[in-house]
Structures are given as C-alpha cells and as structure tokens.
Short mmCIF file of C-alpha atoms and ligand atoms in Angstrom, two decimals:
data_model
loop_
_atom_site.label_atom_id
_atom_site.label_comp_id
_atom_site.label_asym_id
_atom_site.label_seq_id
_atom_site.Cartn_x
_atom_site.Cartn_y
_atom_site.Cartn_z
CA MET A 1498 -0.05 -0.23 0.31
CA PRO A 1499 2.16 3.08 -0.97
CA GLY A 1500 2.58 5.61 1.19
CA ASP A 1501 1.21 4.09 4.37
CA TRP A 1502 4.55 4.89 5.93
CA ARG A 1503 3.88 7.87 8.46
CA PRO A 1504 6.22 10.51 9.31
CA GLN A 1505 6.27 10.15 13.05
CA GLU A 1506 8.12 6.74 12.09
CA LEU A 1507 11.22 8.51 11.36
CA ASP A 1508 13.16 8.80 14.98
CA LEU A 1509 16.26 10.44 14.32
CA SER A 1510 17.48 9.34 17.47
CA VAL A 1511 17.41 5.57 16.74
CA PRO A 1512 19.70 3.54 14.13
CA SER A 1513 18.39 1.12 11.58
CA ALA A 1514 20.22 -1.79 10.35
CA ALA A 1515 19.01 -1.63 6.83
CA ARG A 1516 20.23 2.01 6.97
CA MET A 1517 23.58 1.28 8.64
CA TYR A 1518 24.04 -1.36 5.43
CA ASP A 1519 23.51 1.54 3.25
CA TYR A 1520 26.46 3.26 4.97
CA TYR A 1521 28.71 0.52 4.20
CA LEU A 1522 27.50 0.27 0.92
CA GLY A 1523 28.62 3.71 0.10
CA GLY A 1524 24.77 4.68 -0.35
CA LYS A 1525 22.86 7.85 0.53
CA ASP A 1526 20.05 6.86 2.66
CA HIS A 1527 21.39 7.07 6.46
CA PHE A 1528 21.25 9.42 9.16
CA GLU A 1529 24.00 11.06 11.54
CA ILE A 1530 23.14 7.84 14.61
CA ASP A 1531 23.59 5.16 11.55
CA ARG A 1532 26.94 6.28 10.67
CA ILE A 1533 28.02 6.54 14.75
CA ARG A 1534 26.76 2.95 14.85
CA ALA A 1535 28.32 1.60 11.73
CA GLN A 1536 31.84 3.43 12.35
CA GLN A 1537 31.71 1.38 15.91
CA VAL A 1538 31.22 -2.21 13.62
CA ILE A 1539 33.91 -0.70 11.54
CA GLU A 1540 36.44 -0.54 14.31
CA ASN A 1541 36.11 -3.78 15.01
CA PHE A 1542 35.20 -5.24 11.78
CA PRO A 1543 37.05 -2.72 9.50
CA GLN A 1544 36.21 -5.10 6.42
CA VAL A 1545 32.57 -5.09 6.58
CA ARG A 1546 32.36 -2.67 3.51
CA GLU A 1547 33.91 -5.34 1.64
CA VAL A 1548 32.05 -7.74 2.53
CA ALA A 1549 29.01 -5.89 2.03
CA ARG A 1550 29.63 -5.12 -1.43
CA ALA A 1551 30.29 -9.22 -2.29
CA ASN A 1552 27.45 -10.17 -0.36
CA ARG A 1553 25.26 -7.52 -2.71
CA ALA A 1554 26.91 -9.12 -5.71
CA PHE A 1555 25.89 -12.78 -4.45
CA LEU A 1556 22.19 -11.64 -4.09
CA GLY A 1557 22.59 -10.52 -7.79
CA ALA A 1558 24.18 -14.16 -9.16
CA ALA A 1559 21.61 -16.24 -6.73
CA VAL A 1560 18.63 -14.04 -8.56
CA ARG A 1561 20.30 -14.70 -11.78
CA ALA A 1562 20.72 -18.76 -11.11
CA ALA A 1563 16.92 -18.84 -10.04
CA ALA A 1564 15.82 -16.65 -12.97
CA GLU A 1565 17.76 -18.45 -15.75
CA ALA A 1566 16.44 -21.80 -14.44
CA GLY A 1567 12.98 -20.47 -15.04
CA VAL A 1568 11.86 -18.97 -11.69
CA GLU A 1569 9.35 -16.29 -11.76
CA GLN A 1570 8.58 -15.57 -8.05
CA PHE A 1571 10.92 -14.41 -5.50
CA ILE A 1572 10.24 -13.95 -1.93
CA ASP A 1573 13.23 -11.63 -0.53
CA LEU A 1574 13.36 -11.45 3.86
CA GLY A 1575 15.17 -8.77 5.45
CA ALA A 1576 15.51 -7.16 2.01
CA GLY A 1577 16.61 -3.82 3.28
CA LEU A 1578 16.97 -0.45 1.66
CA PRO A 1579 16.39 -0.49 -2.17
CA THR A 1580 20.01 -0.43 -3.33
CA GLN A 1581 21.31 -1.07 -6.95
CA GLY A 1582 20.58 -3.93 -8.13
CA HIS A 1583 17.19 -5.15 -6.59
CA VAL A 1584 15.71 -8.51 -7.00
CA HIS A 1585 13.28 -7.58 -9.74
CA GLU A 1586 16.03 -5.76 -11.65
CA VAL A 1587 18.25 -8.26 -11.71
CA ALA A 1588 15.44 -11.19 -12.66
CA ARG A 1589 13.53 -9.22 -15.27
CA PRO A 1590 16.15 -9.37 -17.82
CA THR A 1591 15.58 -13.07 -18.09
CA GLN A 1592 12.03 -13.37 -16.41
CA PRO A 1593 10.09 -10.06 -17.43
CA ASP A 1594 7.37 -11.03 -15.59
CA ALA A 1595 9.02 -11.53 -12.48
CA ARG A 1596 7.17 -11.24 -9.65
CA VAL A 1597 8.94 -10.08 -6.02
CA VAL A 1598 7.72 -9.41 -2.60
CA TYR A 1599 10.28 -7.54 -0.61
CA VAL A 1600 9.78 -8.43 3.29
CA ASP A 1601 11.74 -6.19 6.07
CA LEU A 1602 11.07 -5.37 9.44
CA ASP A 1603 12.51 -1.29 9.17
CA PRO A 1604 9.56 0.99 8.26
CA ILE A 1605 11.67 3.34 6.53
CA ALA A 1606 12.87 0.89 4.24
CA CYS A 1607 9.85 -0.32 3.37
CA ALA A 1608 8.46 3.23 2.68
CA GLN A 1609 11.47 3.79 0.46
CA ALA A 1610 11.33 0.60 -1.63
CA ARG A 1611 7.62 1.43 -2.15
CA ALA A 1612 8.34 4.56 -3.32
CA LEU A 1613 10.60 2.60 -6.08
CA LEU A 1614 8.34 -0.56 -6.84
CA PRO A 1615 8.22 -0.14 -10.68
CA ASP A 1616 4.72 -2.22 -10.91
CA ASP A 1617 2.20 -4.30 -9.03
CA ALA A 1618 3.85 -7.35 -9.82
CA THR A 1619 6.28 -6.17 -7.04
CA ALA A 1620 5.59 -5.72 -3.62
CA VAL A 1621 6.80 -4.54 -0.04
CA VAL A 1622 5.55 -5.94 2.99
CA HIS A 1623 6.64 -4.45 6.24
CA ALA A 1624 6.67 -7.44 8.67
CA ASP A 1625 9.19 -9.26 10.72
CA ILE A 1626 10.63 -12.69 9.48
CA ARG A 1627 10.16 -14.26 13.15
CA SER A 1628 6.76 -14.64 12.50
CA PRO A 1629 6.46 -16.56 9.17
CA GLU A 1630 2.80 -17.61 9.34
CA VAL A 1631 2.05 -13.39 9.35
CA ILE A 1632 4.14 -13.08 6.24
CA LEU A 1633 2.55 -15.80 4.35
CA GLU A 1634 -0.83 -14.85 5.04
CA ASP A 1635 0.08 -11.26 4.24
CA PRO A 1636 -2.65 -10.68 1.08
CA GLU A 1637 0.21 -8.98 -0.99
CA VAL A 1638 2.15 -12.52 -0.94
CA GLN A 1639 -0.89 -14.63 -1.39
CA ARG A 1640 -1.84 -12.26 -4.49
CA LEU A 1641 1.78 -12.33 -5.82
CA ILE A 1642 2.63 -16.02 -4.83
CA ASP A 1643 1.83 -19.31 -6.35
CA PHE A 1644 3.55 -21.96 -4.25
CA GLY A 1645 2.44 -24.45 -6.76
CA SER A 1646 5.02 -23.24 -8.79
CA PRO A 1647 8.81 -23.02 -8.45
CA VAL A 1648 9.72 -20.05 -6.09
CA ALA A 1649 13.02 -18.51 -5.33
CA LEU A 1650 13.40 -17.72 -1.18
CA LEU A 1651 16.17 -15.03 -0.39
CA LEU A 1652 17.39 -14.59 3.37
CA ILE A 1653 20.52 -12.77 2.52
CA SER A 1654 22.79 -11.45 5.16
CA VAL A 1655 19.58 -11.46 7.83
CA LEU A 1656 20.07 -14.67 9.96
CA HIS A 1657 22.50 -13.28 11.97
CA PHE A 1658 19.78 -11.32 13.21
CA ILE A 1659 17.93 -14.00 14.48
CA SER A 1660 18.80 -15.94 17.50
CA ASP A 1661 18.94 -19.97 17.72
CA GLU A 1662 16.16 -19.10 20.43
CA GLU A 1663 13.88 -17.70 17.54
CA ASP A 1664 15.23 -20.94 15.57
CA PRO A 1665 16.28 -19.82 11.90
CA ALA A 1666 15.27 -23.28 10.78
CA ARG A 1667 11.50 -23.06 11.74
CA ILE A 1668 11.29 -19.65 9.47
CA ILE A 1669 13.14 -21.36 6.84
CA GLY A 1670 10.74 -24.40 7.07
CA ALA A 1671 7.89 -22.63 7.23
CA PHE A 1672 8.07 -21.07 3.52
CA THR A 1673 10.24 -24.11 2.11
CA GLN A 1674 7.47 -26.92 3.44
CA ARG A 1675 5.23 -24.65 0.47
CA MET A 1676 7.85 -24.63 -2.00
CA ALA A 1677 7.66 -26.81 -5.42
CA SER A 1678 10.11 -28.91 -7.33
CA GLY A 1679 12.58 -26.69 -8.69
CA SER A 1680 12.18 -23.76 -6.01
CA PHE A 1681 15.51 -22.30 -5.04
CA LEU A 1682 16.94 -21.33 -1.42
CA ALA A 1683 19.68 -18.53 -1.10
CA LEU A 1684 21.41 -17.77 2.01
CA SER A 1685 24.12 -15.64 3.07
CA VAL A 1686 25.14 -15.76 7.00
CA ALA A 1687 27.72 -14.64 8.59
CA THR A 1688 30.14 -17.37 10.24
CA SER A 1689 33.12 -17.02 12.49
CA THR A 1690 36.73 -17.45 11.49
CA ALA A 1691 39.85 -18.21 13.59
CA GLN A 1692 40.38 -14.21 13.97
CA GLU A 1693 39.14 -13.25 17.31
CA VAL A 1694 36.00 -10.71 17.26
CA ASP A 1695 34.27 -8.74 20.03
CA VAL A 1696 30.86 -10.11 19.09
CA ASP A 1697 29.28 -7.90 22.52
CA LYS A 1698 30.78 -4.82 21.06
CA LEU A 1699 29.12 -5.69 17.65
CA SER A 1700 25.64 -6.47 19.05
CA SER A 1701 25.67 -3.10 20.92
CA ALA A 1702 26.45 -1.37 17.81
CA TYR A 1703 23.11 -2.57 16.42
CA ARG A 1704 21.14 -2.39 19.59
CA GLY A 1705 17.97 -0.67 19.25
CA ALA A 1706 18.40 -0.61 15.27
CA GLY A 1707 15.07 -2.92 14.93
CA THR A 1708 17.25 -6.14 15.20
CA SER A 1709 18.31 -8.54 17.40
CA ALA A 1710 21.49 -10.30 18.01
CA GLY A 1711 21.87 -14.26 16.27
CA GLY A 1712 25.34 -14.30 16.19
CA LEU A 1713 27.52 -16.04 14.41
CA ARG A 1714 27.26 -19.45 13.25
CA PRO A 1715 29.38 -22.42 12.31
CA ARG A 1716 29.45 -23.82 9.03
CA GLU A 1717 27.51 -27.33 9.63
CA GLN A 1718 24.89 -25.29 11.07
CA ILE A 1719 24.36 -22.95 8.08
CA GLU A 1720 24.76 -26.40 6.06
CA SER A 1721 21.97 -27.69 8.02
CA TYR A 1722 19.50 -24.73 6.83
CA PHE A 1723 19.71 -26.13 3.27
CA GLU A 1724 17.45 -29.44 4.08
CA GLY A 1725 15.71 -30.77 1.07
CA PHE A 1726 17.96 -27.73 -1.13
CA PRO A 1727 20.85 -29.80 -2.20
CA LEU A 1728 23.33 -26.95 -2.54
CA LEU A 1729 24.31 -26.06 -6.42
CA PRO A 1730 28.16 -25.11 -7.59
CA PRO A 1731 30.24 -23.96 -5.85
CA GLY A 1732 28.29 -25.37 -2.60
CA LEU A 1733 28.35 -22.79 0.35
CA VAL A 1734 31.65 -20.95 0.10
CA ASP A 1735 32.81 -17.44 1.48
CA VAL A 1736 30.36 -14.84 0.02
CA HIS A 1737 33.39 -13.54 -2.08
CA ASP A 1738 33.91 -16.83 -3.60
CA TRP A 1739 30.27 -16.96 -5.39
CA PRO A 1740 29.58 -17.84 -8.22
CA THR A 1741 33.62 -18.48 -8.52
CA PRO A 1742 36.59 -17.90 -6.24
CA ALA A 1743 37.50 -14.50 -6.19
CA ALA A 1744 40.74 -13.10 -8.22
CA ASP A 1745 42.01 -11.03 -5.60
CA PRO A 1746 41.62 -13.31 -2.24
CA PRO A 1747 39.75 -11.04 0.42
CA ALA A 1748 41.73 -9.51 3.44
CA PRO A 1749 41.70 -12.01 6.75
CA ALA A 1750 38.51 -10.99 8.80
CA PRO A 1751 36.85 -11.55 11.92
CA ILE A 1752 33.60 -12.42 10.63
CA ARG A 1753 32.50 -13.88 7.23
CA LEU A 1754 29.38 -14.49 5.40
CA LEU A 1755 29.30 -17.93 3.85
CA ALA A 1756 26.82 -18.44 0.85
CA GLY A 1757 24.97 -20.86 -1.06
CA VAL A 1758 22.10 -21.48 -3.47
CA GLY A 1759 19.97 -24.91 -3.30
CA ARG A 1760 17.19 -26.38 -5.70
CA ARG A 1761 14.58 -28.50 -4.75
CA PRO A 1762 15.05 -31.53 -7.26
C1 SAM B 1955 22.53 -6.38 6.08
S1 SAM B 1955 20.49 -6.00 5.93
C2 SAM B 1955 20.97 -7.30 4.26
C3 SAM B 1955 19.71 -6.24 3.20
C4 SAM B 1955 19.80 -7.47 2.02
N1 SAM B 1955 19.22 -8.50 2.08
C5 SAM B 1955 21.17 -7.55 1.34
O1 SAM B 1955 21.59 -8.68 1.18
O2 SAM B 1955 21.62 -6.57 0.82
C6 SAM B 1955 19.95 -6.89 7.01
C7 SAM B 1955 18.45 -6.38 6.75
O3 SAM B 1955 17.63 -7.46 7.40
C8 SAM B 1955 16.62 -6.49 7.95
N2 SAM B 1955 15.97 -7.71 9.32
C9 SAM B 1955 16.62 -7.91 10.43
N3 SAM B 1955 15.84 -8.62 11.29
C10 SAM B 1955 14.63 -8.63 10.90
C11 SAM B 1955 13.54 -9.34 11.02
N4 SAM B 1955 13.61 -10.14 12.05
N5 SAM B 1955 12.62 -9.45 9.94
C12 SAM B 1955 12.44 -8.72 8.97
N6 SAM B 1955 13.86 -7.70 8.40
C13 SAM B 1955 14.79 -8.14 9.22
C14 SAM B 1955 16.92 -5.43 8.17
O4 SAM B 1955 15.87 -4.20 8.96
C15 SAM B 1955 18.07 -4.95 7.35
O5 SAM B 1955 17.19 -4.43 6.53
#
C-alpha cells in the first residue's frame, strides 16, 4: 500500500540496521545515528564494507541463477533499502514477468522501497520474519506468490539477526515446506573465523536498530538450513567466492559470510 509510512515513525535518534548497511555500501540513505553505529562496527570489523559489497554481488548471482532456471517468483526476506541491483532489476532481463515480494522489519526501508516499486508485480511487506505465518497470510504474498510453481526464497545477510532461540530453521521451513520442486533457497550467513572478534561490541552497535543479535554460526549449522535443497556449485563458500573464486583473495577478516544456493529436486 504506497504511502502508508507515517513521518512520525522517523526518529532520528534511533539507528537502523538497513541504513547502517546502506552506509557500508556507500549509499546516501542514512542519518548521523546510523553513521555513528556503523563506525562502531567498522572499528571492530574493518572489512565490513568489502563483505557488504561481495554480499550484494552474491544476491545478484543467486537471483540470476534462479531466473535462468525458469523461476518467476521471488520472496526476499530482510530485503533492506532498495539499493542498486534490486531483485526485480536482476531477474527481469531473463524473466520479464518476474514477481517479487520484499519483506523487511524497518518501516523506513519499506517506505523507500515502496516508492521505487516499478509496478504491481512487485510488493513490499512490512513484517518480522520471526513471524513467518503473518508473512504467508499477507494479502500481497497471497496475490503474487503461487506456491504450486517454483519460488526463490532469499535470506541474504539477515539470519545473523535471528537468535538460535528464535530458530532460523523454523522460519526457513515455514516457507520451504510449501515450495514446489524446482524452487530455490539462497542464504548468506555470518560465520566466525580464526580471528578474534568482540561479538558483544558488534551487538551493542546494533542495539535498538530494529534487530536482535543472532550471532555467528558454524558452517555445519548453516549447511543444515539447506535441508531438502541440495547445494548448487560452488556449494556453501565464502561470499567472495560465489559463483567463482575471487581473483583477489579478500583480506583476512574476523567475520565472513558463507553463501550458498540450493535447489529442490
Ligand atoms: C544487512 S541488511 C541485508 C539487506 C539485503 N538482504 C542484502 O543482503 O543486501 C539486513 C536487513 O535485514 C532486516 N532485518 C533484520 N531483522 C529482521 C527481521 N526479524 N525481520 C525482517 N527483517 C529484518 C534489516 O532491517 C535489514 O534491512
């Protein structure tokens, strides 16, 4: 519903994870509080900008892979601000009728995304992915997504905001249990590396930013999220190495994103 975001929701003293991410990507859609908090993250994790750019490129590669396999419908959970290379922009050169539902918790990201929607085959749903049933019952999801045909479900750089108690596998399963043969699941998730990182400091930078902290997850746990969706080449790899190994190996970092795309047989 265009224009349902009200200005009183814009509190300039409250940071937003979506706008902090925009700052890492070199965008213009952030405020001072977002820059202050993003700098706190950069102090502890200087490579965050490089990782954010590689992550955005992974999103593009995953969407292209699904579109080239014939998928015409996409659900982007934790979509963030409409930065360059939004899902419909990437999918439509291959699938001109691609339908996309963007979901985010951040009212401002949703308002901006709505303003940029090209047509009614795209929609923005302001919702919390921790309540997947609410998303599945949303009229826009029901209007645009036909679970009888293949769907691409994207959870790109969002599950580290979901704690183990909130159960990422439950959230993913609520969608994938309805998804037809030929459907895609694309994930990128933060994992720890041999380098030390002060997770408490990173979590405090995100405090009040509309998210909770889920933390860093081991590879085996991330792999388990792909149950029923065998990984396509190159498998679950560093986000810099999707779809092919990076020419310039990324600088060592305390946090890496593991990225993979699975397809239901
Ligand atoms: C790091 S950004 C990633 C944006 C985009 N997926 C990408 O990878 O380019 C994380 C996004 O997830 C959103 N988010 C965090 N927790 C969420 C939740 N529980 N429900 C919905 N969105 C959430 C944030 O508002 C933010 O826009």
